[in-house]
Short mmCIF file of C-alpha atoms and ligand atoms in Angstrom, two decimals:
data_model
loop_
_atom_site.label_atom_id
_atom_site.label_comp_id
_atom_site.label_asym_id
_atom_site.label_seq_id
_atom_site.Cartn_x
_atom_site.Cartn_y
_atom_site.Cartn_z
CA MET T 274 0.00 0.00 0.00
CA GLN T 275 1.20 3.50 -0.88
CA LYS T 276 2.47 5.66 1.99
CA THR T 277 -0.22 8.24 1.22
CA GLN T 278 -2.98 5.71 1.78
CA LEU T 279 -1.37 4.50 5.00
CA TRP T 280 -1.36 8.07 6.29
CA ARG T 281 -4.97 8.47 5.22
CA ARG T 282 -6.04 5.36 7.10
CA LEU T 283 -4.14 6.42 10.17
CA ILE T 284 -5.69 9.89 10.20
CA LEU T 285 -9.20 8.58 9.50
CA THR T 286 -8.90 5.99 12.27
CA SER T 287 -7.77 8.71 14.69
CA MET T 288 -10.84 10.77 13.74
CA VAL T 289 -13.14 7.81 14.46
CA VAL T 290 -11.49 7.38 17.87
CA LEU T 291 -11.80 11.13 18.55
CA ALA T 292 -15.52 11.19 17.62
CA ALA T 293 -16.17 8.11 19.78
CA TRP T 294 -14.31 9.68 22.70
CA LEU T 295 -16.27 12.95 22.40
CA GLY T 296 -19.59 11.08 22.29
CA LEU T 297 -18.69 8.78 25.18
CA ARG T 298 -17.36 11.63 27.31
CA HIS T 299 -20.67 13.49 26.93
CA GLN T 300 -22.57 10.40 28.06
CA LEU T 301 -20.29 9.80 31.04
CA VAL T 302 -19.91 13.40 32.25
CA GLY T 303 -23.29 14.80 31.18
CA GLY T 304 -24.03 18.12 29.45
CA GLY T 305 -24.67 21.69 30.58
CA PRO T 306 -22.25 24.51 31.41
CA LYS T 307 -20.21 22.32 33.77
CA GLY T 308 -20.43 19.12 31.73
CA ALA T 309 -18.94 17.84 28.48
CA ALA T 310 -20.00 19.41 25.19
CA PRO T 311 -22.59 17.51 23.12
CA LEU T 312 -21.35 15.65 20.05
CA ASP T 313 -23.42 18.03 17.89
CA SER T 314 -21.17 20.96 18.79
CA PHE T 315 -18.22 19.15 17.18
CA CYS T 316 -19.74 18.94 13.70
CA PRO T 317 -19.00 21.62 11.07
CA PHE T 318 -22.48 21.02 9.61
CA GLY T 319 -23.98 22.38 12.84
CA ALA T 320 -22.89 25.84 11.63
CA VAL T 321 -24.97 25.44 8.46
CA GLU T 322 -27.94 24.25 10.51
CA THR T 323 -27.83 27.12 12.99
CA ALA T 324 -26.78 29.90 10.57
CA ALA T 325 -30.27 31.21 9.70
CA THR T 326 -31.42 31.24 13.35
CA LEU T 327 -28.21 32.94 14.43
CA ALA T 328 -28.57 35.57 11.72
CA VAL T 329 -32.24 36.30 12.48
CA SER T 330 -32.41 36.02 16.29
CA GLY T 331 -28.77 36.13 17.38
CA THR T 332 -29.06 32.81 19.24
CA PHE T 333 -27.68 29.36 18.52
CA ILE T 334 -29.97 26.40 18.01
CA GLU T 335 -29.69 24.14 21.09
CA LYS T 336 -26.57 21.91 21.07
CA THR T 337 -24.79 24.15 18.54
CA ASN T 338 -22.24 26.73 19.54
CA TRP T 339 -19.27 28.85 18.44
CA SER T 340 -17.37 25.57 18.04
CA ASN T 341 -19.57 24.68 15.04
CA LEU T 342 -18.79 27.99 13.36
CA ILE T 343 -15.05 27.63 14.06
CA LEU T 344 -14.96 24.08 12.70
CA PHE T 345 -16.93 25.17 9.65
CA GLY T 346 -14.44 28.02 9.14
CA GLY T 347 -11.60 25.47 9.20
CA LEU T 348 -13.50 23.26 6.81
CA VAL T 349 -14.05 26.08 4.30
CA LEU T 350 -10.39 27.08 4.56
CA SER T 351 -9.24 23.51 3.93
CA ALA T 352 -11.72 23.22 1.05
CA PHE T 353 -10.35 26.39 -0.57
CA LEU T 354 -6.84 24.97 -0.40
CA ALA T 355 -7.32 21.23 -0.81
CA GLY T 356 -10.88 20.69 -2.08
CA SER T 357 -12.88 17.95 -0.37
CA PHE T 358 -9.93 17.05 1.88
CA PHE T 359 -12.27 16.78 4.87
CA CYS T 360 -14.37 14.05 3.18
CA GLY T 361 -11.47 11.83 2.20
CA TRP T 362 -9.12 12.40 5.11
CA LEU T 363 -10.98 13.57 8.20
CA CYS T 364 -14.67 12.63 8.23
CA PRO T 365 -15.40 9.71 10.62
CA LEU T 366 -18.33 8.69 8.41
CA GLY T 367 -15.99 8.51 5.43
CA ALA T 368 -13.73 6.23 7.48
CA LEU T 369 -16.65 3.96 8.39
CA GLN T 370 -17.78 3.75 4.75
CA ASP T 371 -14.26 2.81 3.66
CA PHE T 372 -14.18 0.11 6.32
CA PHE T 373 -17.57 -1.35 5.31
CA ALA T 374 -16.55 -1.24 1.64
CA TRP T 375 -13.42 -3.22 2.53
CA ALA T 376 -15.53 -5.72 4.53
CA SER T 377 -18.01 -6.04 1.65
CA LYS T 378 -15.24 -6.80 -0.83
CA LYS T 379 -13.84 -9.43 1.54
CA ILE T 380 -17.24 -11.06 2.03
CA PHE T 381 -18.96 -10.61 -1.35
CA GLY T 382 -15.97 -9.95 -3.58
CA ARG T 383 -17.43 -6.74 -5.05
CA GLN T 384 -19.75 -3.77 -4.61
CA LEU T 385 -22.63 -2.57 -6.76
CA GLU T 386 -22.43 0.45 -9.03
CA LEU T 387 -25.45 2.42 -10.20
CA GLY T 388 -25.66 3.32 -13.89
CA ARG T 389 -24.13 6.62 -14.88
CA ASN T 390 -27.45 8.46 -15.26
CA LEU T 391 -28.87 7.20 -11.96
CA ASP T 392 -25.60 8.05 -10.21
CA HIS T 393 -25.79 11.58 -11.60
CA ILE T 394 -29.46 12.08 -10.66
CA PHE T 395 -29.02 10.66 -7.14
CA SER T 396 -25.99 12.90 -6.52
CA TYR T 397 -28.45 15.81 -6.28
CA GLY T 398 -29.89 14.07 -3.22
CA ARG T 399 -27.14 15.80 -1.23
CA TYR T 400 -28.45 19.25 -2.15
CA LEU T 401 -32.06 18.23 -1.57
CA MET T 402 -31.04 17.06 1.91
CA LEU T 403 -29.21 20.34 2.46
CA VAL T 404 -32.22 22.51 1.59
CA ILE T 405 -34.71 20.36 3.55
CA ILE T 406 -32.53 20.28 6.68
CA VAL T 407 -31.70 24.00 6.65
CA VAL T 408 -35.33 25.08 6.15
CA ALA T 409 -36.81 22.54 8.60
CA THR T 410 -34.21 23.36 11.28
CA TYR T 411 -34.93 27.07 11.01
CA TYR T 412 -38.70 26.67 11.33
CA ALA T 413 -38.54 24.01 14.08
CA ASN T 414 -35.82 25.92 15.97
CA GLU T 415 -34.12 22.62 16.80
CA LEU T 416 -31.73 20.16 15.16
CA VAL T 417 -34.41 18.20 13.26
CA PHE T 418 -31.82 16.04 11.49
CA GLU T 419 -30.02 14.84 14.62
CA SER T 420 -32.19 11.72 15.08
CA TYR T 421 -31.41 10.58 11.52
CA ASP T 422 -27.79 11.68 11.36
CA PRO T 423 -25.45 8.66 11.07
CA TYR T 424 -22.67 10.66 12.80
CA LYS T 425 -24.90 10.94 15.86
CA ALA T 426 -26.26 7.40 15.55
CA PHE T 427 -22.74 5.91 15.58
CA PHE T 428 -20.99 8.15 18.07
CA HIS T 429 -23.62 9.42 20.52
CA PHE T 430 -23.81 6.07 22.33
CA LYS T 431 -27.38 6.57 23.43
CA PHE T 432 -30.17 4.46 22.00
CA GLU T 433 -33.40 6.02 23.26
CA ASP T 434 -35.51 4.44 20.52
CA TYR T 435 -35.16 2.26 17.41
CA ILE T 436 -34.20 5.14 15.04
CA PRO T 437 -30.39 5.20 15.67
CA VAL T 438 -30.28 1.41 15.33
CA LEU T 439 -32.19 1.62 12.05
CA VAL T 440 -29.92 4.43 10.80
CA ILE T 441 -26.80 2.40 11.67
CA GLY T 442 -28.23 -0.68 9.96
CA LEU T 443 -29.13 1.23 6.79
CA PHE T 444 -25.78 3.00 6.76
CA ILE T 445 -23.86 -0.27 7.02
CA ALA T 446 -26.03 -1.94 4.36
CA GLY T 447 -25.70 1.08 2.03
CA SER T 448 -21.93 1.35 2.52
CA MET T 449 -21.45 -2.36 1.87
CA ALA T 450 -23.64 -2.27 -1.25
CA ILE T 451 -22.32 0.94 -2.86
CA SER T 452 -18.94 2.53 -2.21
CA ARG T 453 -19.26 5.85 -0.30
CA PHE T 454 -23.03 5.83 -0.90
CA TRP T 455 -23.62 8.37 1.91
CA CYS T 456 -21.04 10.85 0.53
CA ARG T 457 -22.27 10.46 -3.05
CA TYR T 458 -26.03 10.60 -2.63
CA LEU T 459 -27.06 11.91 0.77
CA CYS T 460 -24.44 13.88 2.69
CA PRO T 461 -25.46 17.58 2.76
CA LEU T 462 -22.03 18.66 4.02
CA GLY T 463 -20.26 16.57 1.35
CA GLY T 464 -22.38 18.23 -1.34
CA LEU T 465 -21.36 21.64 -0.08
CA VAL T 466 -17.67 20.83 0.32
CA GLY T 467 -17.53 19.11 -3.08
CA LEU T 468 -18.35 22.42 -4.78
CA PHE T 469 -14.90 23.68 -3.71
CA ASN T 470 -13.27 21.06 -5.95
CA LYS T 471 -13.91 23.49 -8.82
CA LEU T 472 -11.44 25.89 -7.20
CA GLY T 473 -7.82 25.55 -6.16
CA SER T 474 -4.77 24.22 -7.87
CA LEU T 475 -4.23 21.25 -5.53
CA ARG T 476 -6.41 18.93 -7.60
CA PRO T 477 -5.39 15.67 -9.29
CA GLY T 478 -4.68 16.20 -12.99
CA ARG T 479 -4.22 13.69 -15.86
CA LYS T 480 -1.87 14.07 -18.82
CA ALA T 481 -3.78 12.64 -21.76
CA GLU T 482 -0.55 12.39 -23.85
CA THR T 483 1.09 9.86 -21.55
CA CYS T 484 -2.04 8.08 -20.28
CA ILE T 485 -2.13 4.46 -21.52
CA SER T 486 -5.87 4.10 -20.79
CA CYS T 487 -5.37 1.20 -18.41
CA HIS T 488 -8.33 2.51 -16.35
CA ARG T 489 -6.70 1.55 -13.06
CA CYS T 490 -7.59 5.01 -11.73
CA ASP T 491 -11.25 4.57 -12.66
CA ARG T 492 -11.37 1.17 -10.97
CA VAL T 493 -9.99 2.32 -7.60
CA CYS T 494 -12.04 5.52 -7.33
CA PRO T 495 -14.50 5.09 -4.43
CA THR T 496 -16.95 7.59 -5.90
CA ALA T 497 -16.83 6.38 -9.51
CA VAL T 498 -15.42 9.59 -11.00
CA LYS T 499 -14.66 9.03 -14.70
CA ILE T 500 -11.03 10.03 -14.33
CA THR T 501 -9.99 8.90 -17.80
CA GLU T 502 -12.46 11.42 -19.24
CA ARG T 503 -10.95 14.32 -17.29
CA GLU T 504 -7.79 16.39 -17.44
CA LYS T 505 -8.40 17.93 -14.02
CA ILE T 506 -10.60 16.30 -11.40
CA THR T 507 -13.06 18.91 -10.24
CA ASP T 508 -16.13 16.67 -9.77
CA SER T 509 -18.10 17.49 -6.63
CA SER T 510 -18.31 13.77 -5.79
CA CYS T 511 -14.49 13.42 -5.58
CA VAL T 512 -13.47 12.98 -1.93
CA SER T 513 -9.80 13.84 -2.61
CA CYS T 514 -8.57 10.46 -1.36
CA LEU T 515 -5.75 10.40 -3.98
CA LYS T 516 -6.26 6.67 -4.56
CA CYS T 517 -6.32 7.31 -8.30
CA VAL T 518 -3.00 9.16 -8.15
CA ASP T 519 -1.46 6.28 -6.20
CA ALA T 520 -2.84 3.67 -8.62
CA CYS T 521 -1.52 5.19 -11.85
CA PRO T 522 1.35 3.06 -13.18
CA VAL T 523 2.78 5.70 -15.54
CA PRO T 524 5.05 8.27 -13.87
CA GLU T 525 3.98 11.92 -14.13
CA THR T 526 0.63 11.04 -15.69
CA LEU T 527 -1.97 11.27 -12.93
CA THR T 528 -0.52 13.64 -10.37
CA ILE T 529 -1.20 16.33 -7.82
CA LYS T 530 1.25 19.25 -7.48
CA SER T 531 2.55 18.14 -4.09
CA LYS T 532 1.06 15.40 -1.93
CA GLY T 533 2.96 16.72 1.10
CA LEU T 534 1.66 20.27 0.61
CA PHE T 535 -1.86 18.94 0.04
CA LEU T 536 -1.74 17.01 3.33
CA VAL T 537 -0.09 19.75 5.40
CA LEU T 538 -2.36 22.53 4.08
CA GLY T 539 -5.49 20.40 4.50
CA LEU T 540 -4.61 19.49 8.10
CA LEU T 541 -3.40 22.94 9.14
CA ALA T 542 -6.38 24.72 7.58
CA PHE T 543 -8.85 22.48 9.37
CA PHE T 544 -7.16 22.18 12.76
CA LEU T 545 -5.54 25.60 13.26
CA PRO T 546 -8.80 27.56 13.80
CA PRO T 547 -10.01 25.25 16.64
CA LEU T 548 -6.50 25.14 18.15
CA ILE T 549 -5.98 28.91 18.04
CA THR T 550 -9.46 29.61 19.43
CA GLN T 551 -8.89 27.06 22.22
CA VAL T 552 -5.67 28.80 23.23
CA THR T 553 -7.19 32.30 23.02
CA GLY T 554 -10.35 31.31 24.90
CA ILE T 555 -12.71 32.04 22.00
CA TRP T 556 -13.63 28.38 21.54
CA GLN T 557 -17.02 27.63 23.10
CA SER T 558 -18.65 24.22 22.82
CA THR T 559 -20.65 23.95 26.05
CA PRO T 560 -23.56 26.24 26.91
CA VAL T 561 -22.76 29.10 29.28
CA ALA T 562 -24.60 29.47 32.58
CA ALA T 563 -25.36 33.12 31.70
CA GLU T 564 -27.84 31.80 29.09
CA ILE T 565 -30.22 31.03 31.95
CA GLU T 566 -30.51 34.70 32.84
CA GLN T 567 -31.25 35.59 29.22
CA ILE T 568 -34.24 33.31 28.62
CA ASN T 569 -37.57 35.07 28.31
CA ASP T 570 -39.57 32.54 26.32
CA PRO T 571 -40.40 28.92 27.34
CA ALA T 572 -39.17 27.84 23.87
CA GLN T 573 -35.65 28.76 25.04
CA ILE T 574 -35.67 26.26 27.94
CA LYS T 575 -32.83 23.78 27.33
CA GLY T 576 -32.50 20.19 28.47
CA TRP T 577 -29.35 20.95 30.49
CA MET T 578 -31.19 23.52 32.65
CA THR T 579 -32.75 22.57 35.97
CA LEU T 580 -36.22 23.30 37.32
CA GLU T 581 -34.56 25.69 39.76
CA ASP T 582 -33.07 27.60 36.80
CA VAL T 583 -36.43 27.78 35.03
CA ALA T 584 -38.35 28.86 38.13
CA ARG T 585 -35.80 31.60 38.80
CA ALA T 586 -35.69 32.81 35.19
CA PHE T 587 -39.49 33.14 34.91
CA GLY T 588 -40.19 34.15 38.52
CA LEU T 589 -42.26 31.00 39.21
CA ASP T 590 -42.60 29.04 42.45
CA LYS T 591 -40.14 26.14 42.25
CA ASN T 592 -41.94 24.04 44.87
CA GLN T 593 -45.30 24.38 43.17
CA LEU T 594 -43.81 23.46 39.79
CA ALA T 595 -42.06 20.45 41.32
CA ARG T 596 -45.27 19.29 42.99
CA GLU T 597 -47.33 19.59 39.81
CA LEU T 598 -44.67 17.86 37.71
CA GLY T 599 -44.18 15.12 40.29
CA LEU T 600 -40.50 15.94 40.92
CA SER T 601 -38.68 15.41 44.20
CA GLU T 602 -36.65 18.17 45.89
CA ALA T 603 -33.41 16.58 44.61
CA GLU T 604 -34.75 16.39 41.04
CA THR T 605 -35.32 20.17 40.90
CA GLY T 606 -31.52 20.54 40.73
CA GLU T 607 -30.98 17.93 38.00
CA HIS T 608 -30.95 18.32 34.21
CA LEU T 609 -34.52 18.67 32.97
CA LYS T 610 -34.01 16.45 29.95
CA GLU T 611 -33.18 13.40 32.07
CA VAL T 612 -35.69 14.22 34.80
CA MET T 613 -38.55 14.64 32.30
CA ALA T 614 -37.54 11.49 30.41
CA GLU T 615 -37.80 9.54 33.68
CA LYS T 616 -41.35 10.84 34.04
CA GLY T 617 -42.11 9.72 30.49
CA LYS T 618 -42.39 13.31 29.24
CA ASP T 619 -40.26 15.31 26.81
CA MET T 620 -38.97 18.87 26.82
CA ASP T 621 -41.80 20.13 24.61
CA TYR T 622 -44.26 19.02 27.27
CA LEU T 623 -42.34 21.01 29.87
CA ARG T 624 -42.10 24.10 27.64
CA ALA T 625 -45.87 24.00 26.99
CA TYR T 626 -46.49 23.54 30.73
CA ILE T 627 -44.33 26.56 31.62
CA ALA T 628 -46.06 28.62 28.91
CA GLU T 629 -49.41 27.80 30.54
CA LYS T 630 -48.06 28.80 33.97
CA LEU T 631 -46.90 32.13 32.59
CA LYS T 632 -50.37 32.81 31.15
CA GLU T 633 -51.89 32.13 34.61
CA LYS T 634 -49.45 34.54 36.26
S1 SF4 I 775 -11.10 10.99 -8.33
FE1 SF4 I 775 -9.24 10.23 -7.32
S2 SF4 I 775 -9.06 11.55 -5.51
FE2 SF4 I 775 -11.16 11.79 -6.25
S3 SF4 I 775 -12.36 10.27 -5.10
FE3 SF4 I 775 -11.73 9.29 -7.03
S4 SF4 I 775 -9.84 8.22 -6.50
FE4 SF4 I 775 -10.19 9.71 -4.86
S1 SF4 I 776 -4.19 4.94 -14.18
FE1 SF4 I 776 -2.91 6.50 -15.18
S2 SF4 I 776 -2.35 5.57 -17.13
FE2 SF4 I 776 -4.04 4.36 -16.33
S3 SF4 I 776 -5.87 5.28 -17.22
FE3 SF4 I 776 -5.57 6.30 -15.27
S4 SF4 I 776 -4.35 8.11 -15.73
FE4 SF4 I 776 -4.19 6.76 -17.50
#
C-alpha cells in the first residue's frame, strides 16, 4: 500500500477514535455549562444548521455553539486549499464507509455500481437534503436532522428508541452495497464541500498524452469519478482520497502538485482555527450558565437547565412546579431532559407547561 494511503487510514482511524471519545465523554460526564460538550457541537455542519437562526435572532440552536462555526471556518479554509480534503481524510463517516466497503469486498468480492445516469441524478440528493434540513431546522428551531444523522447514531452512544439502530443498519447496508453511498447521494455537508473542488490548484490532474488508458484510476475511485475522461478532477463527488494518483502506473501522468503540501495545508487549515481559538479562549462548545438569565420565552428552555433555573428565570414558584410535575426536591436541581424522560415526558411538554403557567401569572 502506498504511503499516502497508509497516512490516510491512520488519520481517518484517529478521527473515528476522537468522535467516539467525544460522544462517550458526553454520556459519562453529562451536558450543561459544567459538563462535556454535546457531540453536535463538534460537527461543522452544525454551523450550516444554525446559521439562519443565528442571523435572524442572534441565538444558537440548542446543542450548537461557536465551536460549530469555528470548525466550519476550518473546513471552508481547507476546502479552498485542498478541495474535499475533509471528506477523504478527516470525516469519521468517510472512514466507516471505507471500512464497510473493505468488509463487503472481503465477504462478497465486489460492490454494486449504479448506472451513470442514476448516479448523476441521485448525486443531487445531497443538495435536496441540504435545503430540507436548513429550512426545517430554522422553522422548528431545533436540530431536526439529529435523530437521523449517522454521525450521531454511531458516536452518541445513546439508543433512546429504534431510530439510531435503524440508521446504523441502513448506513452499514448502504456502505457495503455501494462505495461511499452516503457521501455520493445523501451527505449535505459533502455536497457543499464538493463544490470547492472546482477551485484551487491542488487537484489531481491527468496528462492525456502519456495516459495508456489502463483505467486503473477509474477502478480504484471510491466515488466512480470518470477520471480517464478528465484532465483535471473537479467533480463534486471526488473525496480527494488520492487513490487514483497512487494507482496510476505511468510516472507523471496522474498527479497532484505536491502530496505533502496537500496534506499539510489540508490538516493545518482544518485544525488551526479550533487550536488557536482554544488557546485564546474564544472556543465555546458547552452552553454558558449566563444563558439562563437571558431566557424570556419557554421555547428557550434547554434540556441541560434545571427546574430551579427555570423557576428563577421566569419568577415561578419552584416548589409548586415540582409538585405539579411530580419531581422530588433533589430532582429540581438535575438536568430537565433526564428528569422529564424519567417521568415519560419530553422537553416540549415542559415548555408547553411553563407557557401555561406564565399565562396564569
Ligand atoms: S477521483 Fe481520485 S481523488 Fe477523487 S475520489 Fe476518485 S480516487 Fe479519490
Ligand atoms: S491509471 Fe494512469 S495511465 Fe491508467 S488510465 Fe488512469 S491516468 Fe491513465
